[in-house]
Coordinates of C-alpha atoms in Angstrom, one line a residue:
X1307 CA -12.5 -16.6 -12.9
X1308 CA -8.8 -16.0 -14.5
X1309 CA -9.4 -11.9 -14.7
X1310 CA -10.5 -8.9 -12.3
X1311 CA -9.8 -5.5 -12.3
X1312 CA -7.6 -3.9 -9.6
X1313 CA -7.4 -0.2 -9.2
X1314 CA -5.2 1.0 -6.3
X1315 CA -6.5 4.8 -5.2
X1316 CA -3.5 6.4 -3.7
X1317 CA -3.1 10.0 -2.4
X1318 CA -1.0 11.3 -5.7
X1319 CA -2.2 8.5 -8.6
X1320 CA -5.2 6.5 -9.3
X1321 CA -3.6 3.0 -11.0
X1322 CA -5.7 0.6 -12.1
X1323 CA -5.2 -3.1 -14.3
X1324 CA -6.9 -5.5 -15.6
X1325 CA -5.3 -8.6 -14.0
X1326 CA -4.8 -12.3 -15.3
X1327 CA -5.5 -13.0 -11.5
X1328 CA -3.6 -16.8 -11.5
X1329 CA -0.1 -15.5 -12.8
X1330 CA -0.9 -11.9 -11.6
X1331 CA 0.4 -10.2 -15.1
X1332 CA -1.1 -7.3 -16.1
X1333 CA -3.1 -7.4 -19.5
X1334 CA -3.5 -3.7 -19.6
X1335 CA -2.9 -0.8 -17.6
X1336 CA -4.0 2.9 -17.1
X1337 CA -3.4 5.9 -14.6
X1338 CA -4.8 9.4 -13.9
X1339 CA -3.8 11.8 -11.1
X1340 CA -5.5 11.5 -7.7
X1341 CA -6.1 14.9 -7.1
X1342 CA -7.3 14.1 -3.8
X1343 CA -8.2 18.3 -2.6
X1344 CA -11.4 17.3 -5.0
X1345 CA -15.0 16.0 -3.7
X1346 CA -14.7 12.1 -3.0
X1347 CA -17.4 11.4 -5.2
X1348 CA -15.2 12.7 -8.3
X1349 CA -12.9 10.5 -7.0
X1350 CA -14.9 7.7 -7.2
X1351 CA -16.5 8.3 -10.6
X1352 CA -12.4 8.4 -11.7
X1353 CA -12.7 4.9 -10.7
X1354 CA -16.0 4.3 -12.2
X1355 CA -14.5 5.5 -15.3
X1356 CA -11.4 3.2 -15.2
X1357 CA -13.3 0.0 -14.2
X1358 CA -15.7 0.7 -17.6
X1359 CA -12.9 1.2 -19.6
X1360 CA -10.7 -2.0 -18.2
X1361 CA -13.3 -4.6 -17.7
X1362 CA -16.4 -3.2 -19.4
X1363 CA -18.9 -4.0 -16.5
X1364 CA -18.4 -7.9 -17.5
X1365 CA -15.4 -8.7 -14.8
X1366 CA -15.1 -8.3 -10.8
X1367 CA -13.7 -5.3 -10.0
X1368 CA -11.3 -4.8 -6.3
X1369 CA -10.0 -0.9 -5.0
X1370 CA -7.5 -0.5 -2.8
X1371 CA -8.2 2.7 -1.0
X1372 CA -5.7 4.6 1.2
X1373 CA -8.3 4.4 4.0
X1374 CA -9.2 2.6 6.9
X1375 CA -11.6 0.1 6.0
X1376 CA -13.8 -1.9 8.5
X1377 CA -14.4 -5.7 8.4
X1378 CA -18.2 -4.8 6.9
X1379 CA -15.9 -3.5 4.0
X1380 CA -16.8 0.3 4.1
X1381 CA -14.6 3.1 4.7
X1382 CA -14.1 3.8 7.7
X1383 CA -11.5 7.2 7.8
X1384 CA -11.3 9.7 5.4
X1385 CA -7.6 11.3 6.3
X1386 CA -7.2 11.5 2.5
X1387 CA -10.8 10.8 0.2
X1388 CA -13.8 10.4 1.8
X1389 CA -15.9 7.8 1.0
X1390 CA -17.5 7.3 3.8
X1391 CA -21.0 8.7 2.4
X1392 CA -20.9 6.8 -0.9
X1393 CA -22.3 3.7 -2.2
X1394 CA -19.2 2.6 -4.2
X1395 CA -20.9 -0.5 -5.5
X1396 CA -23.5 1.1 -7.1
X1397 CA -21.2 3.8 -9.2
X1398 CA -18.2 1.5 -10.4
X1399 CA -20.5 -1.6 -12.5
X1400 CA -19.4 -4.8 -12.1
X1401 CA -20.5 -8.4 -11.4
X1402 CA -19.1 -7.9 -8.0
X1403 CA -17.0 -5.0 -6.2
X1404 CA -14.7 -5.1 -3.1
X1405 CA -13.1 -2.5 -1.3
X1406 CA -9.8 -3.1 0.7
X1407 CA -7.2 -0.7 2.2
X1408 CA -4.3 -0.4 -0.3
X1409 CA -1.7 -1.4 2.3
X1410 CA -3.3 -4.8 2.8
X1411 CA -4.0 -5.2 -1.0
X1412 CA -0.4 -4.9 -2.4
X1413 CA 0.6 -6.9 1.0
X1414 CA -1.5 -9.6 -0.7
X1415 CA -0.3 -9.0 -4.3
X1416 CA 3.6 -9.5 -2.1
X1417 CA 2.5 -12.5 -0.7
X1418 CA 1.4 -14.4 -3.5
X1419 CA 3.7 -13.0 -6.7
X1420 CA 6.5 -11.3 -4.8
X1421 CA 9.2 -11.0 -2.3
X1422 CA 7.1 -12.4 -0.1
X1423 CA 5.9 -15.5 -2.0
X1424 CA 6.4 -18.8 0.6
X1425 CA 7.7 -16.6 3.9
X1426 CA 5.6 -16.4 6.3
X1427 CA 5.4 -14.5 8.4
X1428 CA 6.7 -11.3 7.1
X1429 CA 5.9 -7.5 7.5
X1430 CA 4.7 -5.3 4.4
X1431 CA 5.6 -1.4 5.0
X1432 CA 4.6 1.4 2.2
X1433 CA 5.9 4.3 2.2
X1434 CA 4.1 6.0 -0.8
X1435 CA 2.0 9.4 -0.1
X1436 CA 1.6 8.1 3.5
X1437 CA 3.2 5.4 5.1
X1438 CA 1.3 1.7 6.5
X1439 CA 1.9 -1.1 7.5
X1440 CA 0.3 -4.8 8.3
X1441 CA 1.4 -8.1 9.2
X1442 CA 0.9 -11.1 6.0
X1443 CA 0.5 -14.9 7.6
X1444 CA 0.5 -17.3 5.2
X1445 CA -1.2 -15.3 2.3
X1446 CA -3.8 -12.9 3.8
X1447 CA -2.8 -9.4 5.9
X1448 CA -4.2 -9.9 9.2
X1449 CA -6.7 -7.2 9.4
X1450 CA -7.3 -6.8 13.6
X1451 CA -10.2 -6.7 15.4
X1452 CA -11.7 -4.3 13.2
X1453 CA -9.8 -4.2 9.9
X1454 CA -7.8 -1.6 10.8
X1455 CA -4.4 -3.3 11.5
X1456 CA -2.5 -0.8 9.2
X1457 CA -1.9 2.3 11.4
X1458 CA 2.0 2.7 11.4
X1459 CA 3.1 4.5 14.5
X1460 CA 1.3 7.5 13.5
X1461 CA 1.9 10.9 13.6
X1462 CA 5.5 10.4 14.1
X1463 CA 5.7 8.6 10.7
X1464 CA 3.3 10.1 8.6
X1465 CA 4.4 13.4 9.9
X1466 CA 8.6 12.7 9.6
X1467 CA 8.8 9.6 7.4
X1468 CA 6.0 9.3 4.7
X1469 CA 6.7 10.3 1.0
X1470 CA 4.4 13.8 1.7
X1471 CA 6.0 14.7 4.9
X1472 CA 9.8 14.7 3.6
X1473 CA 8.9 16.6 0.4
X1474 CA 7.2 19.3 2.1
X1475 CA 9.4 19.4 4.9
X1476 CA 12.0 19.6 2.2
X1477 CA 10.7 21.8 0.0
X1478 CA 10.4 19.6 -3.4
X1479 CA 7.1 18.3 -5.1
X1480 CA 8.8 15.2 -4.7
X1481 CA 10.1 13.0 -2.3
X1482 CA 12.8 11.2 -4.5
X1483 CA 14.0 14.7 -5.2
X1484 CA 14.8 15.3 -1.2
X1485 CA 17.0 11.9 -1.3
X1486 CA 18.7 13.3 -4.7
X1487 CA 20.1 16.6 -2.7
X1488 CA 23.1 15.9 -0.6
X1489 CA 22.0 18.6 1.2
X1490 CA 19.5 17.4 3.0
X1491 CA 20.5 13.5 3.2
X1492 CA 20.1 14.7 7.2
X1493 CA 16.2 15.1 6.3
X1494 CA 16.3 11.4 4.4
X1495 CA 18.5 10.2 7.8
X1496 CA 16.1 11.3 10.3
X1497 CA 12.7 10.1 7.9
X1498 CA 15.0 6.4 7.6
X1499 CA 15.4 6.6 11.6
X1500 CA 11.9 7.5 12.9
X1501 CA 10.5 4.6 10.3
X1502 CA 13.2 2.0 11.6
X1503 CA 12.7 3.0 15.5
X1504 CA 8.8 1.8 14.8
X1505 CA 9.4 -1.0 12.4
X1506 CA 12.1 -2.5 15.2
X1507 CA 9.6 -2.4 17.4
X1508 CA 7.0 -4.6 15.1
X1509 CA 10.0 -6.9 14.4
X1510 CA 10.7 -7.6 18.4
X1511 CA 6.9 -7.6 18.6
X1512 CA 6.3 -9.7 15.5
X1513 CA 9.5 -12.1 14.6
X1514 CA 8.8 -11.7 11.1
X1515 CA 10.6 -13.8 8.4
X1516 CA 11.4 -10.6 6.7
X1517 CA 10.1 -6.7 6.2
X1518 CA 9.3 -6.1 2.3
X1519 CA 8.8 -2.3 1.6
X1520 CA 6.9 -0.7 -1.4
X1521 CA 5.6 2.7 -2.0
X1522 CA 7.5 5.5 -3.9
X1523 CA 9.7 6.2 -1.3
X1524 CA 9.9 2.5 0.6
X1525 CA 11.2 1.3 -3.2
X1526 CA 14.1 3.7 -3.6
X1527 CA 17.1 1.8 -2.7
X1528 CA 18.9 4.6 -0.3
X1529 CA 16.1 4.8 1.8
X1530 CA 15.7 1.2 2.2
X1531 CA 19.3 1.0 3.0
X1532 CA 18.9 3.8 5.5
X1533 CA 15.9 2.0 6.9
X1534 CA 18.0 -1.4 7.1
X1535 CA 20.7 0.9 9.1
X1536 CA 18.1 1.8 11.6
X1537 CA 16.0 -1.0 12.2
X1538 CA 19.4 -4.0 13.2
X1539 CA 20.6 -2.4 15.5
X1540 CA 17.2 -2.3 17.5
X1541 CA 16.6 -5.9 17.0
X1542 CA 16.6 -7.5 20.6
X1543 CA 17.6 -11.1 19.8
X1544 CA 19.7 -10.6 16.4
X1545 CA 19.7 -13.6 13.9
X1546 CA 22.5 -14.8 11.2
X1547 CA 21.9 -13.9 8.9
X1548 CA 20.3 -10.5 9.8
X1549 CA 16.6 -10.0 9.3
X1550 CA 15.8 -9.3 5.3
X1551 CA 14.8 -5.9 4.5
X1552 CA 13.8 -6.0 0.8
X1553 CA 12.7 -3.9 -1.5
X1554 CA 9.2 -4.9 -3.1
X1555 CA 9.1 -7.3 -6.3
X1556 CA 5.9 -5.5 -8.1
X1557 CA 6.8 -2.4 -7.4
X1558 CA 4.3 -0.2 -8.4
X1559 CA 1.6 -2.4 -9.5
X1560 CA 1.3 -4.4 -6.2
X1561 CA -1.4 -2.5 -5.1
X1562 CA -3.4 -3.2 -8.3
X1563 CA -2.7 -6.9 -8.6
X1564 CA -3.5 -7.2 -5.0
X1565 CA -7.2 -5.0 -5.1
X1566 CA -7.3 -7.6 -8.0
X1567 CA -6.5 -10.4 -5.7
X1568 CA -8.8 -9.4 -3.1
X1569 CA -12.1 -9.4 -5.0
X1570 CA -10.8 -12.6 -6.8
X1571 CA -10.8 -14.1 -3.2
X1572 CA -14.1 -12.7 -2.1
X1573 CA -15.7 -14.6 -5.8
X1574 CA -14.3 -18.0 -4.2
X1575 CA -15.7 -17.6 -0.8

């Protein structure tokens, strides 16, 4: 199998691809709005409706939710959607359908096509609509105990530091928009410290090869470099040169080439 379709359900956009799953090029793509104050099950027939229209019920079909998912590959929070009631591989047709958390997808996607291609091991953050995290050795994100390795320090991030939290706390729809107004770059400083406080603990924790960031927010270049400023100075034993902080290489279509990925994976097991 050389195609699959990844759709990466986010709490502002729905993104979804069909992927040549070997190069990880995308051979078509489309998006619709989240709208994530509806029912989950509108949510999901959004989905539904993309998968049909991408792979025609003929290819595998992988979502990265922005959820908790459980080892048994069910939703297991619903801080965002809600899922948890739904039978997701009965309403999106397709030979086969796998859900994953989108943190771990795009981590995947990273690992395989991206900045994170031959490092091991190395710390995927997104700060999107929320903010995650999860740990990549060798090419899979290691999922915990009970697949739900992904919780980033929360409240203090999700609260201070995710994409949500500093527009609102801002007063902008958007979070880029906070970062474009001089006048709050002490907003942006304290989102950049909180995240870099938690992520330096991960890295003493961790001893990562390097911390890739993706997400609206964790790809703008300030922020990283504000994130950067936070997080070396924390770092107990310091290396030369200093721990990588990049920026991530697929941008915004990690997550689908890695929900992509992940039910590729799942075919060859």
């Amino acid at each position: 199998m050389t195609r699959a379709v990844g759709i990466d359900v986010g709490g502002t956009k729905i993104a979804a691809g069909l992927v040549d799953v070997e190069n990880g090029h995308l051979l078509a793509r489309r998006e619709l709005p989240t709208r994530p104050e509806r029912d989950g099950h509108e949510v999901l027939s959004d989905c539904a409706a993309l998968a049909d229209a991408l792979g025609r019920g003929t290819v595998p079909v992988g979502i990265g939710l922005c959820e908790l998912i459980g080892l048994d590959g069910l939703p297991a929070s619903a801080e965002t959607i809600d899922w948890r009631e739904l039978d997701v591989g009965r309403t999106v047709v397709a030979p086969r359908v796998v859900l994953t958390s989108d943190v771990m997808a795009a981590a995947r996607a990273e690992a395989r096509f991206g900045g994170g291609a031959h490092r091991s091991p190395f710390l995927y953050v997104v700060v999107g609509t929320g903010a995650s995290a999860c740990l990549v050795v060798g090419d899979e994100p290691y999922v915990g105990s009970r697949g739900f390795a992904v919780v980033l320090g929360a409240p203090p991030v999700e609260t201070l530091a995710s994409g949500r939290a500093l527009a609102r706390r801002g007063g902008a729809h958007r979070a880029e928009d906070v970062i474009a107004d001089p006048a709050l770059a002490w907003l942006v400083d304290e989102a950049a410290n909180v995240l870099g406080q938690v992520l330096a603990v991960l890295v003493n924790a961790l001893d990562p090869e390097l911390v890739v960031l993706g997400g609206g927010l964790g790809c703008e270049p300030s922020f990283q470099a504000r994130v950067a400023g936070a997080v070396h100075p924390l770092i107990a034993y310091p290396r030369v040169p200093p721990l990588e902080i990049v920026g991530s290489a697929l941008g915004a279509d990690a997550g689908i080439v890695g929900a992509a990925l992940a039910v590729a994976g799942a075919d060859c097991r």
